[in-house]
């Protein structure tokens, strides 16, 4: 095999188009785990798929307001169980050297995209490993009763019971619509897995190339139903180190970068060539305690950990002005937040007593995993881990710090292997269930699920499930308050922080919007002409 040096590959990805063409470069923080939105659960993966795909409905950029996307309209039956979507006419799919579509988007593509994730006997269900973590975590396999093409432009989704979160869940990345025609062609060629490596969607950009650890390249799709993009090429330059991302930004090698180091924010704001953008994101950074593994199967041990960690010091030392100590998974800017729920005071003496009661008078050893990349909810995973290590050493818990490359780290988390792990979540919609059901529900505690604490509490789960079926927000909030008190008593996590998110950009960038759902979206983003 011929090996191409990484710099040469990056040069190819960044190679200029014709003289008049414009290239927008985003210094991304990591490799996407897939290029299929059905298979991703991280911000990194979703960011990589948003340019390629559209959903039936979408959140307007910069907001949590649902608006039409591939569906120009929809109706919901009085009993809340039937959703009928009318598709836009003439929506074109991308083309590639391997595939030329013969028709526009139809209801057949919607049925294919949902049934692939839903039905184990679907021919594409096992392709690329057949793990649809997010689809399962949202409880969609048990919620859906039928997906039907009523005519080429009309599709009906029938639910087994009403669900207040359903429409919002269709707007998250897993709702991206793939081409059934492309899938059929690949299956006939005996290469079905190419659907996830060489994506064909309906989005504003089409796929042009991906080199892991180097970059992703997209081309503006001239037939995009929403109008041609003002730039010709979009490049994700994969740059895990925040300091290196900033150096590239200052040098003009990229135009935007996410997750700057908190210590660099003042300098970015003062640089006349740069802009610092801020958004109060819906997120949570947390320490997960694996309730399926000793000694964290004992609530006394988990409570001891919560009493020994100085969250205020962690937030002040790592997050800076953008951080807020977290009391529960629900961020303060979400409607289900309950200010009456508070943390117990830091009390290491009480923590030592709890460990002794649990049979650990001398403490114990454990592994603490920390993420290798920066996020708003975890600006410096290693530093957070070191501070927790120092706090827990004071009560006799001796930690070994462990990490992996991001894709492997994420897989390890979803497999439920670590005893203790730093992880986090940015909401994909503005519904509390996106935190409580997806991250802590019993259905998400299975292998591959996002409940990495593997905590299944029937009382908590019943409250969250009941809330999901109620439209009235006040009634739902009361149920969530009860569920959160159960969470506090059982302590499957130590909630660490909520944080504002920042993006640094060059002054020539126009049209970019910060997003409360943590998405980095490049639709209608442009570059001013140089002075």
PDB file of C-alpha atoms in Angstrom, residues 4 60 62 81 119 136 162 178 181 211 216 218 248 255 263 315 347 349 375 504 513 527 531:
ATOM      1  CA  UNK A   4       0.492   9.472   1.546  1.00  0.00           C
ATOM      2  CA  UNK A  60     -33.958  27.185  12.743  1.00  0.00           C
ATOM      3  CA  UNK A  62     -29.527  29.840  16.260  1.00  0.00           C
ATOM      4  CA  UNK A  81     -50.561   9.393  17.325  1.00  0.00           C
ATOM      5  CA  UNK A 119     -36.476  -2.886  11.885  1.00  0.00           C
ATOM      6  CA  UNK A 136     -32.764   3.388  20.608  1.00  0.00           C
ATOM      7  CA  UNK A 162     -48.751  10.150  22.189  1.00  0.00           C
ATOM      8  CA  UNK A 178     -30.888   9.031   2.941  1.00  0.00           C
ATOM      9  CA  UNK A 181     -32.283   4.572  -4.678  1.00  0.00           C
ATOM     10  CA  UNK A 211      -8.903  11.574   5.551  1.00  0.00           C
ATOM     11  CA  UNK A 216     -13.088  16.552   5.504  1.00  0.00           C
ATOM     12  CA  UNK A 218     -17.369  19.263   0.889  1.00  0.00           C
ATOM     13  CA  UNK A 248      -4.175  28.266  12.553  1.00  0.00           C
ATOM     14  CA  UNK A 255     -11.739  30.842   9.355  1.00  0.00           C
ATOM     15  CA  UNK A 263      -7.444  31.213  29.122  1.00  0.00           C
ATOM     16  CA  UNK A 315     -15.320  25.498  37.544  1.00  0.00           C
ATOM     17  CA  UNK A 347     -18.057  17.395  53.512  1.00  0.00           C
ATOM     18  CA  UNK A 349     -15.428  13.846  56.852  1.00  0.00           C
ATOM     19  CA  UNK A 375     -15.798  20.669  24.595  1.00  0.00           C
ATOM     20  CA  UNK A 504     -13.545  32.215  17.443  1.00  0.00           C
ATOM     21  CA  UNK A 513     -24.723  31.977  13.903  1.00  0.00           C
ATOM     22  CA  UNK A 527     -16.467  35.384   3.397  1.00  0.00           C
ATOM     23  CA  UNK A 531      -9.476  44.719   1.971  1.00  0.00           C
TER      24      UNK A 531
END
